[in-house]
């Protein structure tokens, strides 16, 4: 059989790919529990995106299956063994200040702007088209090829956990939801809530903290924060100190007085939790400001703990659990959700990305003494163990060969703090689709992917799936 020109095969389908990509990008598939039903556990828009992907595959002649209304797959070929790519159709919340409608995709200056263009609808559609090319070329294979879709990657990955309860594990596979060349190590990911619920106490407080709101997801740096105060002793003093704080911290915000109430708002910069320093945590900045004043009860414990142990410390040095290894780098800590109310008390939702040689259960125990000193307690803990595939594994060697063949570049092995579906596979790694040197706009406003990069990615994925399956 003559050598296949994968790039040429992709170019034949360029217009079709753009049509299908724009169609799925137009679906606002943000998880919405308020609209959840038995048929749409993560809300109707997320389910609509999953349905679109499976219906497209069925129209193209693949065998499809939906699993538990939260995941599904498209498959072709024969054989006992299975090669798979795993992508997701859900996206993170939009946030503010986009330059255009995030669910009305546009192609401008070679970039596809839309929420999900980079994470993960663009790469997932690239993987699907790679499988489609192999099928349409009727290439001989010894393994089946499957495209698996999940719909809850951004808030827990319960979709793939449900999927693999009943569906077979691939012999090997990859996840198009990170960066090139190859990610063979993923840090462990833990969620940990620290709560303060002792209630209000009498005392000489500068004000009464009524509420505090910042962040929507553990895996995002929150870009907005709001606190509501009452019984403020000196509004002018707080206003002046806030203006000074904004200038020193180089952030923006506002303060408004209405009757007995004062509302303080602060704006930061959103970013993915795997590197909190890429963003500006609005919630922690506001906690840091409130920590300059005297409070009582749970409000005091909540604010003081945040100021003393979380503010300005993305490596958890103050908590005493700093950790680093050669295989995957440093432990990072993102404070993604911050809440306080008089009736419920306070809560910090922490997201840790820890090295592959670390043990999060032990690190969690180590910092509990500090938490207890501030009358805090752990109220939620979830841990996803690290992933590590050795460099001499056949999967790694095949992907390295393909990447170098397609790009002419060395296929180095990477470790990341992000978590992908690969950690739910017995043998899998993250493989693309962000090329080295490209700006990472995942989880940020005006998210984009270079259209020609996605076209190039299809060719890489097609050759990879073919070599893994033949």
Short mmCIF file of C-alpha atoms in Angstrom, two decimals:
data_model
loop_
_atom_site.label_atom_id
_atom_site.label_comp_id
_atom_site.label_asym_id
_atom_site.label_seq_id
_atom_site.Cartn_x
_atom_site.Cartn_y
_atom_site.Cartn_z
CA UNK A 1 0.00 0.00 0.00
CA UNK A 2 1.35 3.44 -0.95
CA UNK A 3 2.28 5.89 1.78
CA UNK A 4 -0.71 7.87 3.03
CA UNK A 5 -0.50 11.64 2.83
CA UNK A 6 -2.47 12.38 5.97
CA UNK A 7 -2.32 16.16 5.57
CA UNK A 8 -3.71 15.89 2.05
CA UNK A 9 -6.59 13.76 3.31
CA UNK A 10 -7.37 16.36 5.96
CA UNK A 11 -7.36 19.22 3.44
CA UNK A 12 -10.05 17.41 1.45
CA UNK A 13 -12.29 17.67 4.49
CA UNK A 14 -11.36 21.19 5.67
CA UNK A 15 -14.76 22.77 4.96
CA UNK A 16 -16.69 19.86 6.49
CA UNK A 17 -14.54 20.03 9.61
CA UNK A 18 -15.16 23.76 10.00
CA UNK A 19 -18.91 23.26 9.60
CA UNK A 20 -19.10 20.54 12.26
CA UNK A 21 -16.70 22.35 14.61
CA UNK A 22 -18.68 25.58 14.49
CA UNK A 23 -21.91 23.66 15.05
CA UNK A 24 -20.76 22.06 18.31
CA UNK A 25 -19.05 25.28 19.47
CA UNK A 26 -22.41 27.03 19.14
CA UNK A 27 -23.89 24.86 21.91
CA UNK A 28 -23.47 26.58 25.34
CA UNK A 29 -22.59 23.34 27.12
CA UNK A 30 -21.85 24.70 30.60
CA UNK A 31 -22.98 22.42 33.42
CA UNK A 32 -26.20 23.71 34.98
CA UNK A 33 -27.41 21.65 37.94
CA UNK A 34 -30.47 23.89 38.33
CA UNK A 35 -31.84 22.44 35.08
CA UNK A 36 -30.69 18.86 35.59
CA UNK A 37 -33.06 16.02 34.77
CA UNK A 38 -32.73 12.24 34.68
CA UNK A 39 -32.16 12.43 30.92
CA UNK A 40 -29.79 15.41 31.23
CA UNK A 41 -27.88 15.08 34.54
CA UNK A 42 -25.65 18.08 33.82
CA UNK A 43 -28.31 20.26 32.21
CA UNK A 44 -29.94 20.33 28.77
CA UNK A 45 -27.17 22.19 26.92
CA UNK A 46 -24.47 19.73 27.96
CA UNK A 47 -26.72 16.86 26.88
CA UNK A 48 -27.39 18.63 23.57
CA UNK A 49 -23.65 18.76 22.86
CA UNK A 50 -23.26 15.05 23.65
CA UNK A 51 -26.24 14.23 21.43
CA UNK A 52 -24.77 16.29 18.61
CA UNK A 53 -21.46 14.41 18.70
CA UNK A 54 -23.13 10.99 18.71
CA UNK A 55 -25.70 11.89 16.06
CA UNK A 56 -22.94 13.21 13.79
CA UNK A 57 -21.06 9.93 14.17
CA UNK A 58 -24.15 7.88 13.48
CA UNK A 59 -24.81 9.90 10.33
CA UNK A 60 -21.23 9.21 9.24
CA UNK A 61 -21.75 5.47 9.57
CA UNK A 62 -20.18 4.72 12.95
CA UNK A 63 -21.65 2.42 15.56
CA UNK A 64 -22.65 4.63 18.48
CA UNK A 65 -23.70 4.11 22.07
CA UNK A 66 -24.82 6.48 24.82
CA UNK A 67 -23.97 5.57 28.39
CA UNK A 68 -26.00 6.84 31.33
CA UNK A 69 -26.92 10.09 29.55
CA UNK A 70 -23.44 11.40 30.49
CA UNK A 71 -21.04 9.80 27.99
CA UNK A 72 -20.95 7.82 24.79
CA UNK A 73 -18.81 6.57 21.96
CA UNK A 74 -18.51 6.11 18.22
CA UNK A 75 -16.69 3.04 16.93
CA UNK A 76 -15.72 1.12 13.82
CA UNK A 77 -13.59 -1.87 12.89
CA UNK A 78 -13.13 -5.38 14.20
CA UNK A 79 -10.82 -7.14 16.62
CA UNK A 80 -10.61 -8.08 20.27
CA UNK A 81 -8.47 -5.11 21.22
CA UNK A 82 -9.45 -1.44 21.23
CA UNK A 83 -7.67 1.85 20.54
CA UNK A 84 -9.43 5.01 21.71
CA UNK A 85 -9.34 8.77 21.90
CA UNK A 86 -11.24 10.46 24.74
CA UNK A 87 -12.57 14.01 24.50
CA UNK A 88 -15.19 16.09 26.26
CA UNK A 89 -18.06 18.29 25.09
CA UNK A 90 -18.64 20.36 28.25
CA UNK A 91 -16.98 23.73 28.81
CA UNK A 92 -16.20 25.97 31.78
CA UNK A 93 -18.37 29.00 32.55
CA UNK A 94 -17.83 31.94 30.23
CA UNK A 95 -16.89 34.67 32.70
CA UNK A 96 -17.00 38.34 31.74
CA UNK A 97 -15.53 40.79 29.26
CA UNK A 98 -15.47 38.69 26.09
CA UNK A 99 -14.98 40.66 22.87
CA UNK A 100 -17.80 38.73 21.19
CA UNK A 101 -20.46 36.11 21.90
CA UNK A 102 -18.52 33.06 23.19
CA UNK A 103 -21.05 30.69 21.64
CA UNK A 104 -21.14 32.34 18.23
CA UNK A 105 -17.81 31.08 16.85
CA UNK A 106 -15.87 33.28 14.46
CA UNK A 107 -12.73 32.73 12.39
CA UNK A 108 -10.58 35.84 12.59
CA UNK A 109 -6.86 36.22 11.80
CA UNK A 110 -6.61 32.47 11.51
CA UNK A 111 -8.07 31.91 15.00
CA UNK A 112 -11.35 30.27 15.96
CA UNK A 113 -12.76 32.30 18.85
CA UNK A 114 -15.31 30.50 21.01
CA UNK A 115 -15.59 28.89 24.42
CA UNK A 116 -14.38 25.33 23.89
CA UNK A 117 -12.35 25.99 20.75
CA UNK A 118 -9.19 24.94 22.60
CA UNK A 119 -10.71 23.07 25.55
CA UNK A 120 -11.93 20.69 24.33
CA UNK A 121 -14.40 20.75 21.45
CA UNK A 122 -11.79 21.77 18.88
CA UNK A 123 -9.30 18.99 19.71
CA UNK A 124 -12.09 16.43 20.26
CA UNK A 125 -13.55 17.19 16.84
CA UNK A 126 -10.03 16.86 15.39
CA UNK A 127 -9.74 13.38 16.91
CA UNK A 128 -13.15 12.44 15.55
CA UNK A 129 -12.20 13.57 12.05
CA UNK A 130 -8.95 11.58 12.34
CA UNK A 131 -10.98 8.45 13.01
CA UNK A 132 -13.37 9.37 10.22
CA UNK A 133 -10.51 9.60 7.69
CA UNK A 134 -9.22 6.14 8.64
CA UNK A 135 -12.71 4.72 8.23
CA UNK A 136 -13.32 6.40 4.87
CA UNK A 137 -9.96 5.19 3.51
CA UNK A 138 -10.98 1.62 4.46
CA UNK A 139 -7.54 0.89 5.87
CA UNK A 140 -6.89 -2.62 7.22
CA UNK A 141 -6.84 -2.72 11.03
CA UNK A 142 -6.38 -5.42 13.65
CA UNK A 143 -7.93 -3.37 16.46
CA UNK A 144 -11.19 -1.47 16.74
CA UNK A 145 -11.03 2.32 16.90
CA UNK A 146 -13.31 4.29 19.24
CA UNK A 147 -13.95 7.96 19.95
CA UNK A 148 -15.25 8.37 23.52
CA UNK A 149 -17.07 11.52 24.60
CA UNK A 150 -17.62 12.68 28.16
CA UNK A 151 -19.72 15.59 29.36
CA UNK A 152 -18.50 16.42 32.88
CA UNK A 153 -14.74 16.78 32.51
CA UNK A 154 -14.65 20.33 33.84
CA UNK A 155 -16.36 19.59 37.15
CA UNK A 156 -15.33 16.15 38.32
CA UNK A 157 -15.05 13.66 35.44
CA UNK A 158 -17.92 11.62 36.88
CA UNK A 159 -18.95 11.00 33.27
CA UNK A 160 -15.99 8.75 32.46
CA UNK A 161 -16.20 7.07 35.85
CA UNK A 162 -19.77 6.13 34.94
CA UNK A 163 -18.71 5.16 31.41
CA UNK A 164 -16.03 2.71 32.51
CA UNK A 165 -18.37 1.08 35.02
CA UNK A 166 -19.97 -0.75 32.09
CA UNK A 167 -17.72 -0.20 29.06
CA UNK A 168 -14.40 -1.87 28.29
CA UNK A 169 -11.07 -0.22 28.91
CA UNK A 170 -9.09 0.55 25.72
CA UNK A 171 -5.96 -1.47 25.13
CA UNK A 172 -4.30 1.92 24.81
CA UNK A 173 -5.28 5.41 23.81
CA UNK A 174 -4.80 9.13 24.12
CA UNK A 175 -6.66 12.23 25.24
CA UNK A 176 -6.78 15.31 22.93
CA UNK A 177 -7.12 17.75 25.82
CA UNK A 178 -3.77 19.24 26.75
CA UNK A 179 -0.64 20.06 24.77
CA UNK A 180 1.92 18.54 22.42
CA UNK A 181 4.21 16.70 22.28
CA UNK A 182 3.26 13.99 24.83
CA UNK A 183 2.25 14.25 28.47
CA UNK A 184 3.29 11.03 30.18
CA UNK A 185 2.88 12.32 33.74
CA UNK A 186 -0.09 14.09 35.30
CA UNK A 187 0.00 15.37 38.84
CA UNK A 188 -2.54 14.12 41.33
CA UNK A 189 -5.55 16.38 41.78
CA UNK A 190 -7.31 16.91 45.09
CA UNK A 191 -10.26 19.02 46.14
CA UNK A 192 -10.39 20.02 49.78
CA UNK A 193 -12.93 22.23 51.55
CA UNK A 194 -11.98 24.01 54.75
CA UNK A 195 -15.00 25.39 56.61
CA UNK A 196 -15.51 27.77 59.53
CA UNK A 197 -18.89 27.45 61.24
CA UNK A 198 -18.63 28.76 64.80
CA UNK A 199 -21.08 31.58 64.11
CA UNK A 200 -21.05 35.19 65.20
CA UNK A 201 -19.62 36.43 68.48
CA UNK A 202 -19.94 39.70 70.33
CA UNK A 203 -16.90 41.91 70.19
CA UNK A 204 -15.35 45.15 69.04
CA UNK A 205 -15.47 44.49 65.28
CA UNK A 206 -14.84 47.15 62.62
CA UNK A 207 -17.85 45.80 60.70
CA UNK A 208 -20.10 42.79 60.39
CA UNK A 209 -19.28 40.52 57.42
CA UNK A 210 -22.64 39.47 55.94
CA UNK A 211 -21.52 37.62 52.83
CA UNK A 212 -18.53 36.84 50.63
CA UNK A 213 -18.70 35.33 47.16
CA UNK A 214 -15.90 34.42 44.78
CA UNK A 215 -15.32 31.62 42.28
CA UNK A 216 -17.45 28.97 40.62
CA UNK A 217 -15.07 26.05 40.04
CA UNK A 218 -12.22 24.46 41.96
CA UNK A 219 -10.18 24.32 38.74
CA UNK A 220 -10.34 28.02 37.91
CA UNK A 221 -8.68 31.07 39.43
CA UNK A 222 -11.66 33.32 40.32
CA UNK A 223 -11.67 36.67 38.56
CA UNK A 224 -14.41 38.38 40.61
CA UNK A 225 -15.15 38.72 44.32
CA UNK A 226 -17.82 40.53 46.31
CA UNK A 227 -18.22 41.13 50.04
CA UNK A 228 -21.18 42.74 51.79
CA UNK A 229 -20.57 44.51 55.11
CA UNK A 230 -22.95 45.99 57.67
CA UNK A 231 -22.52 48.07 60.83
CA UNK A 232 -19.39 49.65 59.40
CA UNK A 233 -17.81 51.96 61.96
CA UNK A 234 -15.92 54.15 59.52
CA UNK A 235 -16.89 53.93 55.85
CA UNK A 236 -14.53 56.71 54.79
CA UNK A 237 -11.58 54.92 56.34
CA UNK A 238 -12.40 51.65 54.55
CA UNK A 239 -12.89 53.49 51.25
CA UNK A 240 -9.53 55.20 51.49
CA UNK A 241 -7.71 52.03 52.49
CA UNK A 242 -9.39 50.12 49.67
CA UNK A 243 -8.28 52.69 47.10
CA UNK A 244 -4.73 52.39 48.40
CA UNK A 245 -4.91 48.60 48.35
CA UNK A 246 -6.12 48.52 44.73
CA UNK A 247 -3.23 50.71 43.68
CA UNK A 248 -0.62 48.68 45.55
CA UNK A 249 -1.97 45.30 44.41
CA UNK A 250 -2.49 46.55 40.83
CA UNK A 251 -6.09 45.30 40.66
CA UNK A 252 -9.41 47.03 40.07
CA UNK A 253 -12.51 47.19 42.20
CA UNK A 254 -15.29 49.33 43.62
CA UNK A 255 -16.97 50.14 46.92
CA UNK A 256 -20.60 51.23 47.25
CA UNK A 257 -22.59 52.36 50.27
CA UNK A 258 -26.35 51.79 50.46
CA UNK A 259 -28.07 52.55 53.73
CA UNK A 260 -26.50 50.34 56.41
CA UNK A 261 -24.75 48.16 53.85
CA UNK A 262 -21.39 48.47 52.11
CA UNK A 263 -20.58 46.31 49.08
CA UNK A 264 -16.96 45.81 48.05
CA UNK A 265 -16.13 44.25 44.67
CA UNK A 266 -12.76 43.30 43.24
CA UNK A 267 -11.71 42.13 39.76
CA UNK A 268 -8.79 39.80 39.05
CA UNK A 269 -7.86 37.53 36.14
CA UNK A 270 -9.15 34.02 35.47
CA UNK A 271 -6.78 31.15 34.69
CA UNK A 272 -6.60 27.37 34.88
CA UNK A 273 -5.90 26.03 38.35
CA UNK A 274 -2.87 24.00 37.26
CA UNK A 275 -0.84 27.25 37.40
CA UNK A 276 -2.57 29.75 39.70
CA UNK A 277 0.19 32.29 39.11
CA UNK A 278 -1.10 32.75 35.55
CA UNK A 279 -4.16 34.43 37.03
CA UNK A 280 -5.01 37.00 39.67
CA UNK A 281 -7.19 35.56 42.43
CA UNK A 282 -9.82 38.22 43.10
CA UNK A 283 -11.18 36.34 46.11
CA UNK A 284 -7.86 36.07 47.92
CA UNK A 285 -7.09 39.72 47.21
CA UNK A 286 -10.38 40.70 48.81
CA UNK A 287 -9.70 38.40 51.76
CA UNK A 288 -6.30 40.01 52.08
CA UNK A 289 -7.90 43.44 52.23
CA UNK A 290 -10.57 42.44 54.78
CA UNK A 291 -7.82 40.92 56.90
CA UNK A 292 -6.59 44.43 57.70
CA UNK A 293 -9.62 44.96 59.95
CA UNK A 294 -10.89 43.52 63.23
CA UNK A 295 -13.63 40.88 63.02
CA UNK A 296 -15.14 38.38 65.46
CA UNK A 297 -16.36 34.79 65.47
CA UNK A 298 -16.40 32.63 62.34
CA UNK A 299 -15.85 35.73 60.18
CA UNK A 300 -12.59 36.39 61.96
CA UNK A 301 -11.43 32.76 61.68
CA UNK A 302 -12.41 32.64 58.01
CA UNK A 303 -10.73 35.89 56.96
CA UNK A 304 -7.64 35.53 59.16
CA UNK A 305 -6.92 31.98 58.01
CA UNK A 306 -7.25 33.03 54.39
CA UNK A 307 -4.98 36.03 54.86
CA UNK A 308 -2.35 34.14 56.89
CA UNK A 309 -2.19 30.83 55.00
CA UNK A 310 -3.73 31.15 51.53
CA UNK A 311 -3.20 34.68 50.25
CA UNK A 312 -0.17 35.02 47.98
CA UNK A 313 0.96 31.40 48.35
CA UNK A 314 0.20 29.12 45.38
CA UNK A 315 2.78 26.53 46.57
CA UNK A 316 1.26 25.92 50.04
CA UNK A 317 4.54 26.89 51.73
CA UNK A 318 2.75 28.52 54.69
CA UNK A 319 0.65 25.40 55.20
CA UNK A 320 3.86 23.40 55.46
CA UNK A 321 3.24 21.03 52.55
CA UNK A 322 5.52 22.38 49.83
CA UNK A 323 6.57 19.44 47.61
CA UNK A 324 8.51 18.97 44.38
CA UNK A 325 9.91 16.02 42.43
CA UNK A 326 11.99 15.53 39.31
CA UNK A 327 9.27 13.64 37.45
CA UNK A 328 6.50 16.24 37.60
CA UNK A 329 7.59 19.43 39.36
CA UNK A 330 5.98 21.45 42.15
CA UNK A 331 2.80 21.07 44.15
CA UNK A 332 0.40 23.93 43.41
CA UNK A 333 -2.65 25.18 45.31
CA UNK A 334 -5.56 27.12 43.84
CA UNK A 335 -8.29 28.64 45.99
CA UNK A 336 -11.11 28.31 43.48
CA UNK A 337 -14.24 28.78 45.61
CA UNK A 338 -14.63 31.21 48.51
CA UNK A 339 -17.93 31.62 50.37
CA UNK A 340 -19.19 33.20 53.56
CA UNK A 341 -22.61 33.91 55.00
CA UNK A 342 -23.80 34.64 58.52
CA UNK A 343 -25.97 31.53 58.57
CA UNK A 344 -23.55 29.08 56.93
CA UNK A 345 -20.15 30.38 58.01
CA UNK A 346 -17.12 30.41 55.70
CA UNK A 347 -15.60 27.97 53.22
CA UNK A 348 -12.48 27.77 51.08
CA UNK A 349 -12.56 25.30 48.20
CA UNK A 350 -8.94 24.34 47.49
CA UNK A 351 -7.59 22.57 44.42
CA UNK A 352 -4.19 20.89 44.77
CA UNK A 353 -2.06 19.59 41.89
CA UNK A 354 0.56 17.38 43.53
CA UNK A 355 3.63 15.57 42.14
CA UNK A 356 3.49 11.92 41.11
CA UNK A 357 5.69 10.83 44.04
CA UNK A 358 3.63 12.68 46.70
CA UNK A 359 0.89 11.28 48.93
CA UNK A 360 -1.96 13.76 49.32
CA UNK A 361 -3.54 11.89 52.22
CA UNK A 362 -0.37 12.46 54.23
CA UNK A 363 -0.05 16.10 53.15
CA UNK A 364 -3.67 16.74 54.12
CA UNK A 365 -3.04 15.26 57.56
CA UNK A 366 0.11 17.36 57.96
CA UNK A 367 -1.70 20.69 57.59
CA UNK A 368 -4.73 19.78 59.69
CA UNK A 369 -3.13 21.15 62.85
CA UNK A 370 -3.05 24.64 61.35
CA UNK A 371 -6.66 24.35 60.21
CA UNK A 372 -7.77 23.34 63.70
CA UNK A 373 -5.99 26.33 65.25
CA UNK A 374 -8.39 28.60 63.36
CA UNK A 375 -11.44 26.56 64.36
CA UNK A 376 -11.64 25.19 60.84
CA UNK A 377 -12.52 21.69 59.70
CA UNK A 378 -12.36 19.60 56.54
CA UNK A 379 -15.83 19.24 55.02
CA UNK A 380 -15.06 17.80 51.56
CA UNK A 381 -12.16 15.79 50.17
CA UNK A 382 -11.78 14.18 46.78
CA UNK A 383 -8.53 12.78 45.41
CA UNK A 384 -7.60 11.68 41.89
CA UNK A 385 -4.26 9.85 41.91
CA UNK A 386 -1.39 10.82 39.59
CA UNK A 387 -0.74 9.26 36.18
CA UNK A 388 2.64 8.08 34.93
CA UNK A 389 3.48 6.08 31.78
CA UNK A 390 7.18 5.15 31.34
CA UNK A 391 9.04 6.44 28.30
CA UNK A 392 9.76 2.95 26.91
CA UNK A 393 6.08 1.96 26.65
CA UNK A 394 4.93 1.12 23.07
CA UNK A 395 2.21 3.79 23.27
CA UNK A 396 4.77 6.47 24.03
CA UNK A 397 7.16 5.28 21.33
CA UNK A 398 4.43 5.20 18.67
CA UNK A 399 3.19 8.70 19.50
CA UNK A 400 6.74 10.02 19.50
CA UNK A 401 7.35 8.54 16.06
CA UNK A 402 4.16 10.03 14.65
CA UNK A 403 4.67 13.49 16.14
CA UNK A 404 8.23 13.74 14.83
CA UNK A 405 7.17 12.46 11.42
CA UNK A 406 4.37 15.02 11.13
CA UNK A 407 6.13 18.06 12.61
CA UNK A 408 9.84 17.46 12.20
CA UNK A 409 10.23 18.32 15.88
CA UNK A 410 11.49 16.23 18.78
CA UNK A 411 8.66 14.58 20.71
CA UNK A 412 9.74 15.37 24.25
CA UNK A 413 7.85 13.99 27.24
CA UNK A 414 6.06 16.42 29.53
CA UNK A 415 4.51 16.46 32.99
CA UNK A 416 1.54 18.72 33.80
CA UNK A 417 -0.58 19.88 36.68
CA UNK A 418 -3.75 19.59 34.65
CA UNK A 419 -5.95 16.54 34.91
CA UNK A 420 -7.23 14.78 31.82
CA UNK A 421 -9.31 11.72 31.10
CA UNK A 422 -6.04 9.82 30.65
CA UNK A 423 -5.94 9.14 34.38
CA UNK A 424 -9.12 7.09 33.98
CA UNK A 425 -7.51 4.81 31.40
CA UNK A 426 -5.42 1.78 32.24
CA UNK A 427 -2.93 2.79 29.53
CA UNK A 428 -3.34 6.31 28.20
CA UNK A 429 -1.66 9.70 27.92
CA UNK A 430 -2.59 13.25 26.96
CA UNK A 431 -1.50 14.04 23.39
CA UNK A 432 -2.10 17.60 22.15
CA UNK A 433 -3.64 19.67 20.87
CA UNK A 434 -1.83 22.88 21.90
CA UNK A 435 1.44 23.18 19.99
CA UNK A 436 4.64 24.38 21.69
CA UNK A 437 4.95 28.15 21.71
CA UNK A 438 1.23 28.80 21.23
CA UNK A 439 -0.64 30.95 23.77
CA UNK A 440 -2.80 28.91 26.13
CA UNK A 441 -6.24 30.54 26.38
CA UNK A 442 -8.08 27.62 27.95
CA UNK A 443 -10.51 28.76 30.69
CA UNK A 444 -9.86 32.40 29.79
CA UNK A 445 -11.93 35.08 28.09
CA UNK A 446 -11.68 35.20 24.28
CA UNK A 447 -10.53 31.57 24.17
CA UNK A 448 -9.24 30.61 20.74
CA UNK A 449 -7.49 27.92 18.72
CA UNK A 450 -5.61 28.40 15.47
CA UNK A 451 -7.69 26.76 12.76
CA UNK A 452 -4.65 25.54 10.81
CA UNK A 453 -3.29 24.03 14.01
CA UNK A 454 -6.47 22.00 14.34
CA UNK A 455 -6.13 20.90 10.72
CA UNK A 456 -2.55 19.83 11.41
CA UNK A 457 -3.71 18.04 14.54
CA UNK A 458 -6.19 15.93 12.59
CA UNK A 459 -3.33 14.57 10.47
CA UNK A 460 -1.27 13.76 13.57
CA UNK A 461 -4.19 12.00 15.25
CA UNK A 462 -5.09 10.09 12.10
CA UNK A 463 -1.62 8.63 11.70
CA UNK A 464 -1.43 7.90 15.44
CA UNK A 465 -4.75 6.05 15.57
CA UNK A 466 -3.89 4.14 12.43
CA UNK A 467 -0.49 2.99 13.71
CA UNK A 468 -1.90 2.05 17.08
CA UNK A 469 -4.76 0.10 15.50
CA UNK A 470 -3.14 -1.56 12.50
#
